[in-house]
XYZ file of C-alpha atoms in Angstrom:
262
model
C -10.932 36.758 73.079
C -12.541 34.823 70.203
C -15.406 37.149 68.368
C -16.327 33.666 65.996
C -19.893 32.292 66.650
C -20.989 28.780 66.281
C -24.700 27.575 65.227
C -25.105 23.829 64.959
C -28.321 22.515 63.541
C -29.680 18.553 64.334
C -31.838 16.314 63.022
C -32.429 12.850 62.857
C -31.937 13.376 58.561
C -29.330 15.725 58.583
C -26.936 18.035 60.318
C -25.574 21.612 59.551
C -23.033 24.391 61.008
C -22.116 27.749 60.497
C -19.001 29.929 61.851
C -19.778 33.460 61.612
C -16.729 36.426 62.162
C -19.008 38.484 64.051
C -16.746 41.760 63.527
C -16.792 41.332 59.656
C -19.960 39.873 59.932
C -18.415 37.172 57.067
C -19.081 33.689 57.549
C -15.821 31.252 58.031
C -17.003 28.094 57.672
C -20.795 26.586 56.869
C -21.648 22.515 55.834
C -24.759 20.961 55.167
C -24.892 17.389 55.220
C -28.084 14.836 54.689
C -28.308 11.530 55.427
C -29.834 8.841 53.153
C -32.296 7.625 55.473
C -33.018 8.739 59.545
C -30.316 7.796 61.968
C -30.643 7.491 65.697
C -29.404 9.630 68.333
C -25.967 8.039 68.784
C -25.223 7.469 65.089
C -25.722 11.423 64.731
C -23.555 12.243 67.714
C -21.050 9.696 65.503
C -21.306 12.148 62.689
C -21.451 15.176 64.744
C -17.547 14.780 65.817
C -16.698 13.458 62.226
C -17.532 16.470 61.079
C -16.211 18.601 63.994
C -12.958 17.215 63.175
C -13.159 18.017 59.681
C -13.872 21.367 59.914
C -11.338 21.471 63.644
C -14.384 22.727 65.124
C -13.537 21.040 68.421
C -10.191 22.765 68.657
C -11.788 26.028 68.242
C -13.057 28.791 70.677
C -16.546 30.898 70.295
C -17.624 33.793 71.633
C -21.541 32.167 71.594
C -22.634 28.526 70.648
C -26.119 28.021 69.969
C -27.436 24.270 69.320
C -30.696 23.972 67.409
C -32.375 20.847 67.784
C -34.753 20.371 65.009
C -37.358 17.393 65.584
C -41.520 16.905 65.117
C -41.464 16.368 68.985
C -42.854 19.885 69.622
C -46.396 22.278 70.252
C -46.265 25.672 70.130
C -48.688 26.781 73.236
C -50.262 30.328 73.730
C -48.707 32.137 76.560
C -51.965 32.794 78.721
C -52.611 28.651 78.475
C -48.642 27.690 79.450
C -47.892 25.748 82.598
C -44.208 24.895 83.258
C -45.408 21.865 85.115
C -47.631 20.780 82.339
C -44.897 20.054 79.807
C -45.555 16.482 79.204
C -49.598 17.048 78.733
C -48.712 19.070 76.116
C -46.642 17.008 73.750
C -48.492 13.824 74.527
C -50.889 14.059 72.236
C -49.645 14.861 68.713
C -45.900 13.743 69.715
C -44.528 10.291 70.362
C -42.779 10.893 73.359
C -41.001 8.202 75.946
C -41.221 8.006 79.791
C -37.643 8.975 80.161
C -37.740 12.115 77.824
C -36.471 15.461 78.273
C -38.980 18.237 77.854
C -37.972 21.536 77.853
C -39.303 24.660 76.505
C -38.125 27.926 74.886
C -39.543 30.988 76.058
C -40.790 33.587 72.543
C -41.984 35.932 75.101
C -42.011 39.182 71.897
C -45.059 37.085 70.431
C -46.471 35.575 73.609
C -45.895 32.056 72.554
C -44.114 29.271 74.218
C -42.437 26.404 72.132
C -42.741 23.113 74.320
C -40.146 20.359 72.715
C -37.462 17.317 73.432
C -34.105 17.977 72.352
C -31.430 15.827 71.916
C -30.089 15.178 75.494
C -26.670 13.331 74.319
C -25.880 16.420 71.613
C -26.126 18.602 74.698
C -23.767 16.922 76.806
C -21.486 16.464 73.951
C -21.396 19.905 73.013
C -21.096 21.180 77.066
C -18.143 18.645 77.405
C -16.571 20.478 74.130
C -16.999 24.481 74.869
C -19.089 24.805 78.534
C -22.387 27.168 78.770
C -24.420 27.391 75.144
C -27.877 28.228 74.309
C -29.928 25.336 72.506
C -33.494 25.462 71.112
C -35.766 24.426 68.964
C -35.630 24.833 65.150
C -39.387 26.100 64.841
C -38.490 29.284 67.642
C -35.690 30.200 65.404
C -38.160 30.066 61.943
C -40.617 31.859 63.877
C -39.282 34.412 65.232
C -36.815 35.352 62.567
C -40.028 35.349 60.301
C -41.924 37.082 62.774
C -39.215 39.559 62.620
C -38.519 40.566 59.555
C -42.550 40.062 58.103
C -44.080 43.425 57.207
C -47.947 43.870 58.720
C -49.481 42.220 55.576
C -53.211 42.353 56.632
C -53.390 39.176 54.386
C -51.750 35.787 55.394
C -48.627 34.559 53.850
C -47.010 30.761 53.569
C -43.858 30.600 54.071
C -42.681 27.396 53.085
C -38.744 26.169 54.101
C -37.845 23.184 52.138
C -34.683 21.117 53.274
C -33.895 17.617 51.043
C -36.954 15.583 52.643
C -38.566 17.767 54.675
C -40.821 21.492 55.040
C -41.345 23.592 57.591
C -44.449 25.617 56.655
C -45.641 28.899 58.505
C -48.254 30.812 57.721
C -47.911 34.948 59.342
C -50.985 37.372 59.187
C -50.969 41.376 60.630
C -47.093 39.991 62.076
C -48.832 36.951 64.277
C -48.272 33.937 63.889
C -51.472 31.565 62.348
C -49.789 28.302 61.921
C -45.967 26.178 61.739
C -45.967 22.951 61.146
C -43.269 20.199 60.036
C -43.672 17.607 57.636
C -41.514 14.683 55.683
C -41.913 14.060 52.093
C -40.149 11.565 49.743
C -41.932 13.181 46.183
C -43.245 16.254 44.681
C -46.785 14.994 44.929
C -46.052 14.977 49.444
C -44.608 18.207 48.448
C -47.682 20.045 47.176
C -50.522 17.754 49.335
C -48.639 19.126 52.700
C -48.851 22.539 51.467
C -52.463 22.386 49.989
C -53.540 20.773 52.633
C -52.635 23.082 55.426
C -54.234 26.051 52.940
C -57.286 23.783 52.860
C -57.444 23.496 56.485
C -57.150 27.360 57.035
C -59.430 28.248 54.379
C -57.316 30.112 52.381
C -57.614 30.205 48.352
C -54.844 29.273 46.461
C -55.619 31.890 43.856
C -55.230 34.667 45.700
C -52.629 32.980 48.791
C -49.241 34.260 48.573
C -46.480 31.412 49.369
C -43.144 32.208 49.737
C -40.679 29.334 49.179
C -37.349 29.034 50.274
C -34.081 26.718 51.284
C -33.543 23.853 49.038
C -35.724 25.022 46.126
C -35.236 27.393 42.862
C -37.629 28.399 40.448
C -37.681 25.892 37.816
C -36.992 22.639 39.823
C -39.693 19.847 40.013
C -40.732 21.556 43.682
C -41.210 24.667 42.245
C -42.981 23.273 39.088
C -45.423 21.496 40.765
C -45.899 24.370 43.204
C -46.477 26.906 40.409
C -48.754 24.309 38.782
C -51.536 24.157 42.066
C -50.746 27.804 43.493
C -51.077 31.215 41.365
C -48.881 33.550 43.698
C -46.253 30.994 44.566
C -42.218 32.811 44.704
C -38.908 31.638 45.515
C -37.893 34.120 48.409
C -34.193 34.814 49.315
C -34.837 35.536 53.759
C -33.226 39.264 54.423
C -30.351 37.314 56.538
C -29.226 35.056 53.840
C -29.056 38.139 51.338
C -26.276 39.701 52.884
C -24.031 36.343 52.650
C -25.433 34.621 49.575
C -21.764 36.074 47.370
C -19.675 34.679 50.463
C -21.620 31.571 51.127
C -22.912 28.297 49.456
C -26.202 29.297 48.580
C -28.041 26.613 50.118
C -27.127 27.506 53.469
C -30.039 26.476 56.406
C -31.379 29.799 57.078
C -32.618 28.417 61.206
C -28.647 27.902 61.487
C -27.406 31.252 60.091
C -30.764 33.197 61.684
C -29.883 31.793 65.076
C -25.996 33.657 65.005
């Protein structure tokens, strides 16, 4: 019986993996790789098995697989307002989303929230052909609830910030509920720090007294950071509990959604 446990991560600007021993609790194997501008669905299923081979991925076993589809085609919806047969209705209007698109939804029931998104429908077939039953879900579930999780009850909000090579995931937690999580692209420091200020604008929040918590692709002295620090008076780089336990045996930079979802 295999005890190893696979987490794939997919986007349309980059892909990631992680192999965790889950008796030593060590990881095996981890990449992170980012493509120089936003591929399609079948050019990332391309580099999916080129980097399943790589790694012999495909010629292993796993105890659990867990696929993590990470898109903007999502809406978090309240659990009292949540309609299974309403799916559609509720991407439709902030999401570009086709006639023939798979909606599906993952169920946060701890923090009576649903997440309501489209994964990658050819990933999933791929990856059923390759090891049978697996979990999949959405990118923002895992960041939520592994926030949600491990977040103290601060009475005041926090912004937590996730920063991957052109793109953030912000959240912002208050008394361990969640107040916002959003996804956005940027190509300079200036997108950088107008996302973030923006969504503290929008909430009313003071970026004197805010805290924001930055982590994934970012360290304190780098241009992020700089121009963070420059806008924001309480603004830290923040190492997530999970990744503190690996960061000797690991590459640094791994995605925390991949390694939070083992």
């Amino acid at each position: 019986m295999s005890y190893k446990k696979l987490s794939i991560q997919i986007s349309l600007n980059g892909l990631s993996f992680c192999v965790l021993d889950s008796i030593g609790n060590k990881i095996l194997k981890q990449e992170t790789i980012y493509f120089p501008e936003e591929l399609n669905p079948y050019q990332i299923l391309k580099k999916l098995k080129e980097l399943f081979e790589k790694h012999d991925i495909n010629k292993n076993k796993f105890s659990d697989v867990t696929v993590i589809h990470r898109n903007s085609l999502f809406s978090i919806v309240p659990k009292a307002l949540f309609d299974e047969k309403e799916l559609v209705n509720y991407l439709k209007f902030n999401a570009k989303i086709l006639a023939n698109d798979h909606v599906v939804y993952d169920d946060i029931s701890a923090y009576d929230m649903v997440n309501v998104y489209v994964p990658f429908v050819n990933i999933n077939n791929y990856i059923f052909e390759l090891f049978g039953e697996f979990e999949y879900k959405h990118n923002g579930t895992v960041l939520i609830q592994s926030l949600l999780n491990t977040t103290n009850n601060e009475k005041e909000p926090i912004c937590y910030v996730n920063v991957l090579s052109n793109q953030i995931d912000i959240v912002i937690i208050k008394n361990k509920k969640l107040v916002l999580f959003n996804s956005f692209d940027f190509y300079s420091k200036e997108d950088f720090i107008y996302y973030i200020l923006f969504v503290i604008e929008q909430l009313t929040l003071n970026p004197e007294t805010v805290k924001v918590k930055l982590f994934g692709a970012i360290e304190e002295g780098d241009e992020l950071f700089s121009i963070c620090h420059t806008y924001i008076r309480n603004v830290a780089v923040y190492i997530p509990s999970n990744l503190k336990h690996h960061i000797d045996s690991a590459d640094a930079s791994i995605d925390f959604t991949t390694l939070s979802a083992l």
